[in-house]
Coordinates of C-alpha atoms and ligand atoms in Angstrom, one line a residue:
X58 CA -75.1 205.5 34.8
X59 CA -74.2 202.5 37.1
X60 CA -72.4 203.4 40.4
X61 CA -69.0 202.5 40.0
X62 CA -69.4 203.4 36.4
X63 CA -67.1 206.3 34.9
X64 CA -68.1 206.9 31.3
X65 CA -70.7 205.8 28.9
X66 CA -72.1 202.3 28.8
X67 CA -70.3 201.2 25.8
X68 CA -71.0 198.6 23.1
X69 CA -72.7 196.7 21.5
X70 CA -69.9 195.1 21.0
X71 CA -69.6 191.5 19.3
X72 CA -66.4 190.6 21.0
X73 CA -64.1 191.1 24.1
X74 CA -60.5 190.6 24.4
X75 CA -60.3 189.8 28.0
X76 CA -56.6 189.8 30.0
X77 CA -56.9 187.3 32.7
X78 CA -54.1 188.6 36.1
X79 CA -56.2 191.1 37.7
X80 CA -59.1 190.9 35.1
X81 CA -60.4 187.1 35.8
X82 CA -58.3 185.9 38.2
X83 CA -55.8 187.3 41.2
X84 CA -53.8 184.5 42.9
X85 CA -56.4 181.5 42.7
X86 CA -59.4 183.6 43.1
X87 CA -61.2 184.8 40.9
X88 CA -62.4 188.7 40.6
X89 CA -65.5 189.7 42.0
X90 CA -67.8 189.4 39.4
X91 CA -65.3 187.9 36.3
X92 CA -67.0 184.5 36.2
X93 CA -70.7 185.7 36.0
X94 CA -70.1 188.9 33.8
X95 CA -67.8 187.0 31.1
X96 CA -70.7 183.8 31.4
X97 CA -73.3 186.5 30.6
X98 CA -71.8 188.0 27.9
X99 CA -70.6 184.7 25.9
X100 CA -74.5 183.5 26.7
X101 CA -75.3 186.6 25.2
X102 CA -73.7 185.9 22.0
X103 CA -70.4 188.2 22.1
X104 CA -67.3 186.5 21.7
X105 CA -64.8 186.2 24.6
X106 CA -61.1 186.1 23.7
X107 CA -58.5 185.8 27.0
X108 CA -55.0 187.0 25.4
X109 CA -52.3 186.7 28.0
X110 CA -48.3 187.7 27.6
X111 CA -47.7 184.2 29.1
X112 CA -45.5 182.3 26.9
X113 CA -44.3 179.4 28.5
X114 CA -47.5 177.5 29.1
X115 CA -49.4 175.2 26.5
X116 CA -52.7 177.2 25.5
X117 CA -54.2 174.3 26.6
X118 CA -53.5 174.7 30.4
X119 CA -54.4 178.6 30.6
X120 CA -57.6 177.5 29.0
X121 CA -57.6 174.6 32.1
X122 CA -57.3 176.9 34.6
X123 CA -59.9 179.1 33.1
X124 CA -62.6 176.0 33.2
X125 CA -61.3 175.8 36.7
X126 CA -62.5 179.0 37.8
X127 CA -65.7 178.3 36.5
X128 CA -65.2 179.8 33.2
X129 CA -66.9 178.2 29.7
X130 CA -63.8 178.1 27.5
X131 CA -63.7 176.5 24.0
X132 CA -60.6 175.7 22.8
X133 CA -58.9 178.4 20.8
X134 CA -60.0 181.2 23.1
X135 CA -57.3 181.9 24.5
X136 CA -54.6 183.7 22.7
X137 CA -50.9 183.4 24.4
X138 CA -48.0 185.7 23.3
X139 CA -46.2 182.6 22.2
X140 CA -49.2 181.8 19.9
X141 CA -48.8 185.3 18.3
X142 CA -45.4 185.2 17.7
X143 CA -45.8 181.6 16.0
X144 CA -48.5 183.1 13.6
X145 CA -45.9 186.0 12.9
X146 CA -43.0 183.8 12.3
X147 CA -45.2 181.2 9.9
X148 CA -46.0 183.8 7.6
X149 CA -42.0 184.7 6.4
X150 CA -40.0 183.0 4.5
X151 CA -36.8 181.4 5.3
X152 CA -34.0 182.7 3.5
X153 CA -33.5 178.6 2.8
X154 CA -34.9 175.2 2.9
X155 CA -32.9 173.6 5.6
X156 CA -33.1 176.7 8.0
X157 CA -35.2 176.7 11.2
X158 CA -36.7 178.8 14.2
X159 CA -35.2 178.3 17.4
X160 CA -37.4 178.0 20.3
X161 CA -36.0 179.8 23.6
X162 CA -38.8 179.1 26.8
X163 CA -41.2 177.5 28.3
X164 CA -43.0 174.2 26.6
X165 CA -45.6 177.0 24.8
X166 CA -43.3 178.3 23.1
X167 CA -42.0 175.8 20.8
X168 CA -45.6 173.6 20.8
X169 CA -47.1 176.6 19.3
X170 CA -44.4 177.2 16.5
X171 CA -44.9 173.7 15.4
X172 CA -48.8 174.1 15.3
X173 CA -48.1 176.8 13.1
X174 CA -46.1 175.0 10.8
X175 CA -43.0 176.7 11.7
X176 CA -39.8 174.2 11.7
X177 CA -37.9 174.5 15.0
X178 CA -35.4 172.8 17.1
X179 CA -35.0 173.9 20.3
X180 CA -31.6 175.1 22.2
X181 CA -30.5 171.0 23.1
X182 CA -30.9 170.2 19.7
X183 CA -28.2 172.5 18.9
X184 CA -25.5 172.1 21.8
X185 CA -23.4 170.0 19.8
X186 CA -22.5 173.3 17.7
X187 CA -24.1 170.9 14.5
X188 CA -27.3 171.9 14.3
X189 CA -29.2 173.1 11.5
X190 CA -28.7 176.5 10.3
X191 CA -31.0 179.1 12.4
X192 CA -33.1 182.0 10.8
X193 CA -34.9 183.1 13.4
X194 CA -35.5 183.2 17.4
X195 CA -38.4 183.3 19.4
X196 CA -37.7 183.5 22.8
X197 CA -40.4 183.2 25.6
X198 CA -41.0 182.9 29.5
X199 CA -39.9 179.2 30.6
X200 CA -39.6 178.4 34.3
X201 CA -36.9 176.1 33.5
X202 CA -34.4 178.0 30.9
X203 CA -31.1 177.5 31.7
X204 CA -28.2 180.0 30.5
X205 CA -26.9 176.8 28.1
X206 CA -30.7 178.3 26.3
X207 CA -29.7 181.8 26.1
X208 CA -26.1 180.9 24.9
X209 CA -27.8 179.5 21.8
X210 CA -30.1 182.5 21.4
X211 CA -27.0 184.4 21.3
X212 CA -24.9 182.4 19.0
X213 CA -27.4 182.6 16.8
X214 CA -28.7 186.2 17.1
X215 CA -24.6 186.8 16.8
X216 CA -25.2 185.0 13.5
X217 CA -27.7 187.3 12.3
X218 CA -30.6 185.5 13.2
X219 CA -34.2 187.5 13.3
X220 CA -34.9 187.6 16.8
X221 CA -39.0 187.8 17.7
X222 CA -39.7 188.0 21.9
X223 CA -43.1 186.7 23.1
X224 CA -43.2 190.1 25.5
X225 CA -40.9 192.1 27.1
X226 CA -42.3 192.5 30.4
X227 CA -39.4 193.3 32.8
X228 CA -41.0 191.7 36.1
X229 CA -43.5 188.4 36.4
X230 CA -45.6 188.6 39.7
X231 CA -45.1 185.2 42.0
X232 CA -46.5 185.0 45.4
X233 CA -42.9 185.4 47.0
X234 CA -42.3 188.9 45.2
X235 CA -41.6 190.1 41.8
X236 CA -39.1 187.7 39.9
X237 CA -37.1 188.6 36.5
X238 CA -39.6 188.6 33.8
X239 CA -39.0 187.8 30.1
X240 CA -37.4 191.1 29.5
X241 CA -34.8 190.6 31.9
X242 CA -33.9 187.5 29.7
X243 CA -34.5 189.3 26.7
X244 CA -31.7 191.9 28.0
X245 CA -29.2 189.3 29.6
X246 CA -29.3 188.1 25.5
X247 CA -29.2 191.7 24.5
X248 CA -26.4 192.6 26.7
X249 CA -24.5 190.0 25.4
X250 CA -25.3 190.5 21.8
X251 CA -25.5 194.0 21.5
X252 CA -28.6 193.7 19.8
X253 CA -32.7 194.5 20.7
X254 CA -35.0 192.4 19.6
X255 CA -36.5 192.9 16.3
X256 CA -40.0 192.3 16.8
X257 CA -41.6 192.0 20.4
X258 CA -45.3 190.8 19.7
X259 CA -46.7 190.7 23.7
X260 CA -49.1 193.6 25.2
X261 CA -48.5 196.5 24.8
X262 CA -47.6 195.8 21.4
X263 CA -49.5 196.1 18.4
X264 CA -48.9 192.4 17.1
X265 CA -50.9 190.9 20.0
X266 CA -54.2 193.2 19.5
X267 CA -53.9 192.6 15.6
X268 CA -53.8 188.9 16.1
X269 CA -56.9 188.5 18.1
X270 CA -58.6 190.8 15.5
X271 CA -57.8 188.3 12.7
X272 CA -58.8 185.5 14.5
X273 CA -62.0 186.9 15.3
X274 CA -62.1 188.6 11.8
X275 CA -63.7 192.1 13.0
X276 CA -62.8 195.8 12.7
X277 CA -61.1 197.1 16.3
X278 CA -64.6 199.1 16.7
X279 CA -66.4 195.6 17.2
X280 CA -64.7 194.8 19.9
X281 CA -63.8 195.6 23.8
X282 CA -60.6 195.0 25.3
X283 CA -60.8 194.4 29.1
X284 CA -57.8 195.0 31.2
X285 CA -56.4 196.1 34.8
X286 CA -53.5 197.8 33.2
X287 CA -53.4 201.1 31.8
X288 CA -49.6 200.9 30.2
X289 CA -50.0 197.4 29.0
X290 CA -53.9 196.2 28.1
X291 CA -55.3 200.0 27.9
X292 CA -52.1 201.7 25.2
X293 CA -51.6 198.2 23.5
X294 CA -55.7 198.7 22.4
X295 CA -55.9 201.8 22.0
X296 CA -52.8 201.8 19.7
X297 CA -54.8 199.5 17.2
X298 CA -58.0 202.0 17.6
X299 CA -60.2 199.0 19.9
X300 CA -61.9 200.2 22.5
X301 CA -61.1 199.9 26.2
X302 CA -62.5 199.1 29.6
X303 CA -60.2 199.5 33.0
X304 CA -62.2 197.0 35.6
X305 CA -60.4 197.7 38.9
X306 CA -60.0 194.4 40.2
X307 CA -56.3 194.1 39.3
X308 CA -53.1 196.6 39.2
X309 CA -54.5 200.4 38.1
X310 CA -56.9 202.5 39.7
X311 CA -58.8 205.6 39.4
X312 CA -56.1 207.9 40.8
X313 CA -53.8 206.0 37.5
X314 CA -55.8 206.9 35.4
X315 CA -56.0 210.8 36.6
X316 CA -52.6 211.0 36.7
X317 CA -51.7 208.9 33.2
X318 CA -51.7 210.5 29.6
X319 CA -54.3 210.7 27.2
X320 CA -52.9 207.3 25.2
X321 CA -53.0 205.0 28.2
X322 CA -56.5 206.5 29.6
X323 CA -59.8 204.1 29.3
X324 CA -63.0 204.7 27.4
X325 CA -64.9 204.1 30.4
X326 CA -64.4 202.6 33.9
X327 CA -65.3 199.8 36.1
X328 CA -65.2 198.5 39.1
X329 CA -66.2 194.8 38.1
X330 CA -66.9 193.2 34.4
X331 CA -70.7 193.4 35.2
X332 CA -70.9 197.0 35.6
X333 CA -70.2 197.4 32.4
X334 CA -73.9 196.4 31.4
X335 CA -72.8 194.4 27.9
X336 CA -75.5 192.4 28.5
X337 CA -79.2 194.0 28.3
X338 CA -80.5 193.4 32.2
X339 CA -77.5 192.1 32.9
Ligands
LIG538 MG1 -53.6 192.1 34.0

């Protein structure tokens, strides 16, 4: 066993969901050894996906900062949560022809409804209390959403309006502190409503695992998921039977995982990507 290893070498495996904070990248740096174990594995043949909760950016600049890094990243590799709940959304129906999604968040969040077909306004087009009838919410991270946003959300989550969140996580690291996540605006809409949301699709939830399985079209026993977080990256996987690795370049250590249940613990351990050996004499 490699030093720094805890459980068996796993794989072979055909493709990797990889998280990126604390995975590939923490602050602007990279993680010791992200660049050159993800490189070796894609040269290798296995498949890399990057799925990230983060809503409010374009696909486009995750994948950006990835290539940045150092990273080879074709386009489509990286799955964000707004790109999950887009594909969920774009396979109901709306109860009618004139109805439409509204679009609560960052730029990400409405780009990647319309990619997926999905008619939506977002919360301007509908302060003039005229707008098209809404079915359905999605709301996600945006730097710049104003409470004029989440008054719409709730005007039409009043209105019985299916309400689908990106992720609910209740914090979002910034290098001042820890700021309200989108949870927090998830419950500020909640509070008001009296209402939960009816479908969160974000890590740990099963939604966001699924989805990167049907774009990769394998069984969860194919592939590794990669993540620094045993409540988030580590339960979400295992929920959906794919197998896990805990590399501790990010949030959760050793001593976590001793002290976590059985659901949120690791098939094996890591101290960098590398060490997990996917790559024969690599
Ligand atoms: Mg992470």
């Amino acid at each position: 066993m490699t030093q720094g290893t805890s459980g068996s070498r796993p794989g072979p495996y055909r493709a990797i969901i990889c998280d990126l904070d604390g995975v590939v990248y923490r602050g602007g740096m990279a993680c010791p050894g992200a660049v050159e174990g993800l490189t070796a594995a894609r040269a290798a043949g296995i498949r890399v996906l990057y799925l990230t909760n983060n809503a409010g950016h374009r696909p486009e600049e995750v994948e950006e900062r990835l290539r940045g890094l150092g990273l080879p990243v074709a386009s489509g590799e990286v799955i964000t949560s707004s790109m999950v709940a887009a594909a969920h959304v774009a396979t109901l129906t709306p109860p009618r022809e004139d109805a439409v999604t509204l679009a609560v968040g960052g730029p990400g969040v409405r780009l990647c409804l319309e990619r997926a077909g999905v008619r939506t306004v977002s919360p301007a087009d509908l302060s003039d209390g005229d707008g098209p009838p809404v079915w359905a919410v999605v709301q996600g991270y945006g730097a710049q959403l104003t409470v004029s946003d989440l008054n719409e959300a709730a005007y039409a989550i009043h209105d019985g309006a299916l309400w689908v969140a990106t992720n609910a996580d209740s914090t979002l690291p910034t290098e001042r502190g820890l700021a309200p996540g989108n949870g927090s605006m998830l419950a500020a809409v909640g509070h008001g409503t009296g209402r939960t949301p009816d479908l969160v699709v974000g890590k740990p939830e099963r939604p966001a695992f699924q989805r990167c399985l049907e774009v990769l079209g394998l069984a969860p026993e194919e592939v590794l998921t990669i993540g620094d977080r045993l409540d988030t990256d580590i339960a979400g996987a295992r929920a959906v039977g794919i197998p896990t690795a805990l590399v501790l370049t990010g949030v959760h250590d050793r001593d976590d995982v001793e002290a976590a249940a059985p659901e949120r613990c690791p098939d094996i351990i890591v101290d960098t990507i590398p060490d997990l050996g996917l790559v024969a004499g690599g």
